[in-house]
Amino acid sequence: MTKTVNIALQILPSSKTIHPYKLVDKAIEVIANSGLIYRVTPFETVMEGSYDEIMKVVKQAQEACYKAGAESLMTYIKIQSSTTDVSIVDKMEKYE
């Protein structure tokens, strides 16, 4: 996969002592610092870039949640790929 893809990431952390939003914030921080184009939505964060780049960030985001105190994670990933580049803007510009 050499073209630009969009990957939607939803991490649902669980902890007996830490509110899930605080843990999700750690994952979003990793994504924000990755240099990738991204959009945070109420249920997931969509990233744009190469497949390998994004999957590396997915792993780092999960690790950040565990480091912040998550006891377990449910992680859901949706991937849109094509023979041409896939862009967040192409899908969203008519709504903005």
Short mmCIF file of N, CA, C and O in Angstrom, two decimals:
data_model
loop_
_atom_site.label_atom_id
_atom_site.label_comp_id
_atom_site.label_asym_id
_atom_site.label_seq_id
_atom_site.Cartn_x
_atom_site.Cartn_y
_atom_site.Cartn_z
N MET A 1 0.84 -1.18 0.00
CA MET A 1 0.00 0.00 0.00
C MET A 1 0.89 1.24 0.00
O MET A 1 1.38 1.65 1.04
N THR A 2 1.08 1.81 -1.17
CA THR A 2 1.95 2.97 -1.28
C THR A 2 1.17 4.28 -1.37
O THR A 2 1.75 5.35 -1.26
N LYS A 3 -0.11 4.20 -1.59
CA LYS A 3 -0.94 5.41 -1.67
C LYS A 3 -1.34 5.88 -0.28
O LYS A 3 -1.28 5.14 0.70
N THR A 4 -1.78 7.13 -0.21
CA THR A 4 -2.28 7.69 1.06
C THR A 4 -3.61 7.02 1.40
O THR A 4 -4.49 6.89 0.55
N VAL A 5 -3.74 6.61 2.64
CA VAL A 5 -4.95 5.96 3.13
C VAL A 5 -5.55 6.78 4.26
O VAL A 5 -4.89 7.66 4.82
N ASN A 6 -6.77 6.50 4.61
CA ASN A 6 -7.42 7.03 5.81
C ASN A 6 -7.67 5.86 6.74
O ASN A 6 -8.17 4.82 6.30
N ILE A 7 -7.29 6.04 7.98
CA ILE A 7 -7.55 5.01 8.99
C ILE A 7 -8.26 5.67 10.17
O ILE A 7 -7.77 6.67 10.71
N ALA A 8 -9.40 5.12 10.54
CA ALA A 8 -10.15 5.59 11.70
C ALA A 8 -9.78 4.71 12.88
O ALA A 8 -9.84 3.48 12.79
N LEU A 9 -9.39 5.34 13.96
CA LEU A 9 -8.96 4.63 15.16
C LEU A 9 -9.89 4.98 16.32
O LEU A 9 -10.10 6.15 16.63
N GLN A 10 -10.41 3.96 16.96
CA GLN A 10 -11.19 4.14 18.18
C GLN A 10 -10.56 3.25 19.25
O GLN A 10 -10.47 2.04 19.08
N ILE A 11 -10.09 3.89 20.31
CA ILE A 11 -9.54 3.15 21.44
C ILE A 11 -10.48 3.36 22.62
O ILE A 11 -10.77 4.50 22.99
N LEU A 12 -10.94 2.26 23.19
CA LEU A 12 -11.82 2.31 24.35
C LEU A 12 -11.06 1.71 25.53
O LEU A 12 -11.02 0.50 25.71
N PRO A 13 -10.44 2.57 26.35
CA PRO A 13 -9.65 2.08 27.47
C PRO A 13 -10.51 1.79 28.69
O PRO A 13 -11.58 2.38 28.87
N SER A 14 -10.01 0.89 29.52
CA SER A 14 -10.70 0.54 30.75
C SER A 14 -9.71 0.66 31.91
O SER A 14 -8.57 0.22 31.81
N SER A 15 -10.19 1.26 32.99
CA SER A 15 -9.40 1.38 34.22
C SER A 15 -10.37 1.51 35.39
O SER A 15 -11.40 2.16 35.27
N LYS A 16 -10.00 0.92 36.49
CA LYS A 16 -10.84 1.03 37.69
C LYS A 16 -10.68 2.38 38.38
O LYS A 16 -11.53 2.77 39.17
N THR A 17 -9.58 3.11 38.07
CA THR A 17 -9.29 4.33 38.81
C THR A 17 -9.16 5.59 37.95
O THR A 17 -9.15 6.69 38.50
N ILE A 18 -9.05 5.44 36.64
CA ILE A 18 -8.81 6.59 35.77
C ILE A 18 -9.96 6.71 34.77
O ILE A 18 -10.34 5.73 34.14
N HIS A 19 -10.51 7.91 34.64
CA HIS A 19 -11.60 8.14 33.70
C HIS A 19 -11.11 7.85 32.27
O HIS A 19 -10.00 8.26 31.91
N PRO A 20 -11.91 7.17 31.47
CA PRO A 20 -11.49 6.83 30.10
C PRO A 20 -11.08 8.04 29.26
O PRO A 20 -10.17 7.93 28.43
N TYR A 21 -11.72 9.17 29.45
CA TYR A 21 -11.37 10.36 28.65
C TYR A 21 -9.91 10.77 28.86
O TYR A 21 -9.24 11.21 27.93
N LYS A 22 -9.42 10.65 30.09
CA LYS A 22 -8.03 11.00 30.37
C LYS A 22 -7.08 10.06 29.63
O LYS A 22 -6.02 10.48 29.17
N LEU A 23 -7.46 8.82 29.52
CA LEU A 23 -6.64 7.85 28.80
C LEU A 23 -6.70 8.09 27.30
O LEU A 23 -5.68 8.03 26.61
N VAL A 24 -7.89 8.37 26.79
CA VAL A 24 -8.04 8.66 25.36
C VAL A 24 -7.25 9.92 24.99
O VAL A 24 -6.65 9.99 23.91
N ASP A 25 -7.22 10.89 25.90
CA ASP A 25 -6.43 12.10 25.65
C ASP A 25 -4.97 11.77 25.38
O ASP A 25 -4.32 12.44 24.57
N LYS A 26 -4.44 10.76 26.03
CA LYS A 26 -3.04 10.36 25.81
C LYS A 26 -2.86 9.79 24.41
O LYS A 26 -1.85 10.05 23.75
N ALA A 27 -3.84 9.04 23.94
CA ALA A 27 -3.78 8.51 22.57
C ALA A 27 -3.84 9.64 21.56
O ALA A 27 -3.08 9.67 20.58
N ILE A 28 -4.73 10.59 21.79
CA ILE A 28 -4.87 11.72 20.87
C ILE A 28 -3.60 12.58 20.87
O ILE A 28 -3.19 13.08 19.82
N GLU A 29 -2.98 12.69 22.00
CA GLU A 29 -1.71 13.43 22.09
C GLU A 29 -0.65 12.80 21.19
O GLU A 29 0.09 13.50 20.49
N VAL A 30 -0.58 11.48 21.19
CA VAL A 30 0.36 10.78 20.32
C VAL A 30 0.05 11.09 18.85
O VAL A 30 0.95 11.38 18.05
N ILE A 31 -1.22 11.03 18.50
CA ILE A 31 -1.63 11.30 17.12
C ILE A 31 -1.30 12.75 16.74
O ILE A 31 -0.75 13.00 15.67
N ALA A 32 -1.59 13.68 17.63
CA ALA A 32 -1.33 15.10 17.36
C ALA A 32 0.16 15.36 17.16
O ALA A 32 0.54 16.22 16.35
N ASN A 33 0.99 14.64 17.86
CA ASN A 33 2.43 14.83 17.76
C ASN A 33 3.07 14.02 16.63
O ASN A 33 4.27 14.12 16.41
N SER A 34 2.27 13.24 15.92
CA SER A 34 2.81 12.35 14.87
C SER A 34 3.17 13.08 13.58
O SER A 34 3.92 12.55 12.77
N GLY A 35 2.59 14.25 13.37
CA GLY A 35 2.80 14.95 12.11
C GLY A 35 1.82 14.55 11.03
O GLY A 35 1.82 15.12 9.94
N LEU A 36 0.96 13.59 11.32
CA LEU A 36 -0.05 13.16 10.35
C LEU A 36 -1.21 14.15 10.33
O LEU A 36 -1.49 14.82 11.32
N ILE A 37 -1.90 14.20 9.21
CA ILE A 37 -3.17 14.92 9.13
C ILE A 37 -4.19 14.07 9.88
O ILE A 37 -4.25 12.85 9.68
N TYR A 38 -4.99 14.70 10.74
CA TYR A 38 -5.96 13.92 11.52
C TYR A 38 -7.16 14.78 11.86
O TYR A 38 -7.11 16.00 11.82
N ARG A 39 -8.25 14.11 12.21
CA ARG A 39 -9.47 14.76 12.69
C ARG A 39 -10.01 13.96 13.87
O ARG A 39 -10.24 12.75 13.76
N VAL A 40 -10.22 14.64 14.97
CA VAL A 40 -10.84 14.02 16.13
C VAL A 40 -12.34 14.20 16.00
O VAL A 40 -12.82 15.29 15.73
N THR A 41 -13.08 13.12 16.16
CA THR A 41 -14.54 13.16 16.14
C THR A 41 -15.03 12.56 17.46
O THR A 41 -14.23 12.01 18.23
N PRO A 42 -16.33 12.63 17.74
CA PRO A 42 -16.82 12.13 19.02
C PRO A 42 -16.57 10.63 19.27
O PRO A 42 -16.48 10.22 20.42
N PHE A 43 -16.46 9.85 18.21
CA PHE A 43 -16.33 8.41 18.40
C PHE A 43 -15.00 7.82 17.97
O PHE A 43 -14.68 6.68 18.33
N GLU A 44 -14.23 8.55 17.15
CA GLU A 44 -12.98 8.01 16.64
C GLU A 44 -12.13 9.15 16.12
O GLU A 44 -12.61 10.28 15.97
N THR A 45 -10.88 8.85 15.84
CA THR A 45 -9.98 9.82 15.23
C THR A 45 -9.55 9.26 13.88
O THR A 45 -9.14 8.10 13.79
N VAL A 46 -9.68 10.08 12.85
CA VAL A 46 -9.33 9.67 11.49
C VAL A 46 -7.97 10.26 11.16
O VAL A 46 -7.74 11.46 11.36
N MET A 47 -7.08 9.42 10.64
CA MET A 47 -5.74 9.86 10.26
C MET A 47 -5.53 9.64 8.77
O MET A 47 -6.10 8.73 8.18
N GLU A 48 -4.66 10.47 8.20
CA GLU A 48 -4.33 10.39 6.78
C GLU A 48 -2.82 10.27 6.64
O GLU A 48 -2.08 11.02 7.26
N GLY A 49 -2.38 9.32 5.83
CA GLY A 49 -0.95 9.13 5.60
C GLY A 49 -0.71 7.77 4.98
O GLY A 49 -1.64 7.11 4.50
N SER A 50 0.53 7.33 5.03
CA SER A 50 0.82 5.99 4.50
C SER A 50 0.34 4.96 5.52
O SER A 50 0.31 5.22 6.73
N TYR A 51 0.00 3.80 5.02
CA TYR A 51 -0.48 2.72 5.88
C TYR A 51 0.52 2.43 7.00
O TYR A 51 0.16 2.36 8.17
N ASP A 52 1.79 2.29 6.64
CA ASP A 52 2.81 1.94 7.63
C ASP A 52 2.98 3.03 8.68
O ASP A 52 3.13 2.73 9.87
N GLU A 53 2.97 4.30 8.25
CA GLU A 53 3.08 5.41 9.20
C GLU A 53 1.94 5.38 10.21
O GLU A 53 2.15 5.52 11.42
N ILE A 54 0.74 5.23 9.70
CA ILE A 54 -0.43 5.27 10.57
C ILE A 54 -0.44 4.08 11.54
O ILE A 54 -0.73 4.25 12.72
N MET A 55 -0.11 2.90 11.05
CA MET A 55 -0.13 1.73 11.93
C MET A 55 0.92 1.86 13.03
O MET A 55 0.70 1.40 14.16
N LYS A 56 2.02 2.53 12.75
CA LYS A 56 3.01 2.81 13.79
C LYS A 56 2.41 3.71 14.86
O LYS A 56 2.59 3.48 16.07
N VAL A 57 1.66 4.73 14.44
CA VAL A 57 1.01 5.64 15.39
C VAL A 57 -0.08 4.91 16.18
O VAL A 57 -0.25 5.16 17.38
N VAL A 58 -0.80 4.01 15.54
CA VAL A 58 -1.82 3.21 16.24
C VAL A 58 -1.18 2.46 17.40
O VAL A 58 -1.69 2.47 18.53
N LYS A 59 -0.05 1.83 17.13
CA LYS A 59 0.65 1.09 18.19
C LYS A 59 1.11 2.03 19.30
O LYS A 59 0.92 1.73 20.49
N GLN A 60 1.66 3.17 18.94
CA GLN A 60 2.13 4.14 19.94
C GLN A 60 0.96 4.68 20.77
O GLN A 60 1.12 4.89 21.98
N ALA A 61 -0.18 4.90 20.15
CA ALA A 61 -1.36 5.40 20.86
C ALA A 61 -1.84 4.37 21.90
O ALA A 61 -2.18 4.73 23.03
N GLN A 62 -1.83 3.11 21.52
CA GLN A 62 -2.21 2.06 22.47
C GLN A 62 -1.22 1.99 23.62
O GLN A 62 -1.61 1.89 24.79
N GLU A 63 0.06 2.05 23.29
CA GLU A 63 1.09 2.00 24.33
C GLU A 63 0.95 3.19 25.29
O GLU A 63 1.14 3.03 26.50
N ALA A 64 0.60 4.36 24.77
CA ALA A 64 0.42 5.55 25.60
C ALA A 64 -0.72 5.35 26.59
O ALA A 64 -0.63 5.78 27.75
N CYS A 65 -1.79 4.71 26.15
CA CYS A 65 -2.92 4.44 27.05
C CYS A 65 -2.50 3.51 28.18
O CYS A 65 -2.84 3.74 29.35
N TYR A 66 -1.76 2.46 27.85
CA TYR A 66 -1.29 1.54 28.90
C TYR A 66 -0.34 2.25 29.85
O TYR A 66 -0.44 2.08 31.08
N LYS A 67 0.56 3.05 29.31
CA LYS A 67 1.51 3.78 30.15
C LYS A 67 0.79 4.75 31.09
O LYS A 67 1.21 4.97 32.22
N ALA A 68 -0.35 5.29 30.64
CA ALA A 68 -1.13 6.23 31.45
C ALA A 68 -2.01 5.54 32.48
O ALA A 68 -2.67 6.20 33.28
N GLY A 69 -2.06 4.20 32.44
CA GLY A 69 -2.81 3.48 33.47
C GLY A 69 -3.97 2.62 33.00
O GLY A 69 -4.68 2.05 33.83
N ALA A 70 -4.17 2.52 31.70
CA ALA A 70 -5.25 1.64 31.22
C ALA A 70 -4.94 0.20 31.60
O ALA A 70 -3.79 -0.24 31.53
N GLU A 71 -5.97 -0.52 31.99
CA GLU A 71 -5.82 -1.94 32.33
C GLU A 71 -6.10 -2.82 31.13
O GLU A 71 -5.57 -3.92 31.01
N SER A 72 -6.97 -2.34 30.24
CA SER A 72 -7.26 -3.06 29.00
C SER A 72 -7.77 -2.06 27.97
O SER A 72 -8.19 -0.96 28.31
N LEU A 73 -7.72 -2.48 26.71
CA LEU A 73 -8.18 -1.64 25.60
C LEU A 73 -9.02 -2.47 24.65
O LEU A 73 -8.70 -3.63 24.38
N MET A 74 -10.05 -1.86 24.14
CA MET A 74 -10.73 -2.37 22.96
C MET A 74 -10.37 -1.39 21.86
O MET A 74 -10.60 -0.18 22.01
N THR A 75 -9.76 -1.87 20.80
CA THR A 75 -9.28 -1.00 19.72
C THR A 75 -9.97 -1.40 18.43
O THR A 75 -9.92 -2.57 18.03
N TYR A 76 -10.58 -0.43 17.78
CA TYR A 76 -11.28 -0.65 16.52
C TYR A 76 -10.64 0.20 15.44
O TYR A 76 -10.38 1.38 15.65
N ILE A 77 -10.39 -0.42 14.30
CA ILE A 77 -9.73 0.27 13.19
C ILE A 77 -10.54 0.06 11.92
O ILE A 77 -10.95 -1.06 11.62
N LYS A 78 -10.77 1.17 11.20
CA LYS A 78 -11.39 1.12 9.87
C LYS A 78 -10.38 1.71 8.90
O LYS A 78 -9.76 2.74 9.18
N ILE A 79 -10.23 1.08 7.75
CA ILE A 79 -9.24 1.51 6.77
C ILE A 79 -9.93 1.78 5.44
O ILE A 79 -10.67 0.92 4.94
N GLN A 80 -9.67 2.95 4.88
CA GLN A 80 -10.09 3.23 3.51
C GLN A 80 -8.83 3.37 2.67
O GLN A 80 -8.00 4.25 2.91
N SER A 81 -8.70 2.48 1.69
CA SER A 81 -7.59 2.55 0.75
C SER A 81 -8.15 2.51 -0.65
O SER A 81 -9.30 2.16 -0.87
N SER A 82 -7.32 2.89 -1.61
CA SER A 82 -7.75 2.97 -3.00
C SER A 82 -6.53 2.86 -3.90
O SER A 82 -5.39 2.91 -3.43
N THR A 83 -6.77 2.74 -5.18
CA THR A 83 -5.66 2.76 -6.13
C THR A 83 -5.13 4.17 -6.31
O THR A 83 -4.07 4.38 -6.90
N THR A 84 -5.87 5.16 -5.80
CA THR A 84 -5.41 6.55 -5.76
C THR A 84 -5.38 6.99 -4.30
O THR A 84 -5.89 6.30 -3.42
N ASP A 85 -4.78 8.14 -4.04
CA ASP A 85 -4.72 8.65 -2.67
C ASP A 85 -6.11 8.92 -2.11
O ASP A 85 -7.01 9.35 -2.83
N VAL A 86 -6.28 8.67 -0.82
CA VAL A 86 -7.52 8.95 -0.12
C VAL A 86 -7.27 10.14 0.79
O VAL A 86 -6.30 10.18 1.53
N SER A 87 -8.18 11.12 0.75
CA SER A 87 -7.99 12.36 1.50
C SER A 87 -9.18 12.65 2.40
O SER A 87 -10.33 12.51 1.98
N ILE A 88 -8.90 13.08 3.61
CA ILE A 88 -9.96 13.51 4.53
C ILE A 88 -10.70 14.70 3.93
O ILE A 88 -11.93 14.76 3.96
N VAL A 89 -9.97 15.64 3.40
CA VAL A 89 -10.57 16.86 2.84
C VAL A 89 -11.54 16.52 1.72
O VAL A 89 -12.63 17.10 1.63
N ASP A 90 -11.17 15.60 0.84
CA ASP A 90 -12.07 15.23 -0.26
C ASP A 90 -13.41 14.74 0.24
O ASP A 90 -14.44 14.98 -0.38
N LYS A 91 -13.42 14.06 1.37
CA LYS A 91 -14.66 13.53 1.92
C LYS A 91 -15.44 14.57 2.73
O LYS A 91 -16.65 14.49 2.83
N MET A 92 -14.73 15.54 3.32
CA MET A 92 -15.36 16.43 4.28
C MET A 92 -15.63 17.84 3.77
O MET A 92 -16.44 18.56 4.37
N GLU A 93 -14.97 18.27 2.70
CA GLU A 93 -15.06 19.68 2.31
C GLU A 93 -16.47 20.17 2.04
O GLU A 93 -16.80 21.31 2.35
N LYS A 94 -17.35 19.32 1.56
CA LYS A 94 -18.71 19.79 1.29
C LYS A 94 -19.50 20.03 2.57
O LYS A 94 -20.54 20.67 2.55
N TYR A 95 -19.01 19.53 3.70
CA TYR A 95 -19.70 19.72 4.98
C TYR A 95 -19.14 20.87 5.80
O TYR A 95 -19.67 21.21 6.84
N GLU A 96 -18.03 21.42 5.37
CA GLU A 96 -17.38 22.47 6.16
C GLU A 96 -17.63 23.84 5.60
O GLU A 96 -17.92 24.08 4.51
#
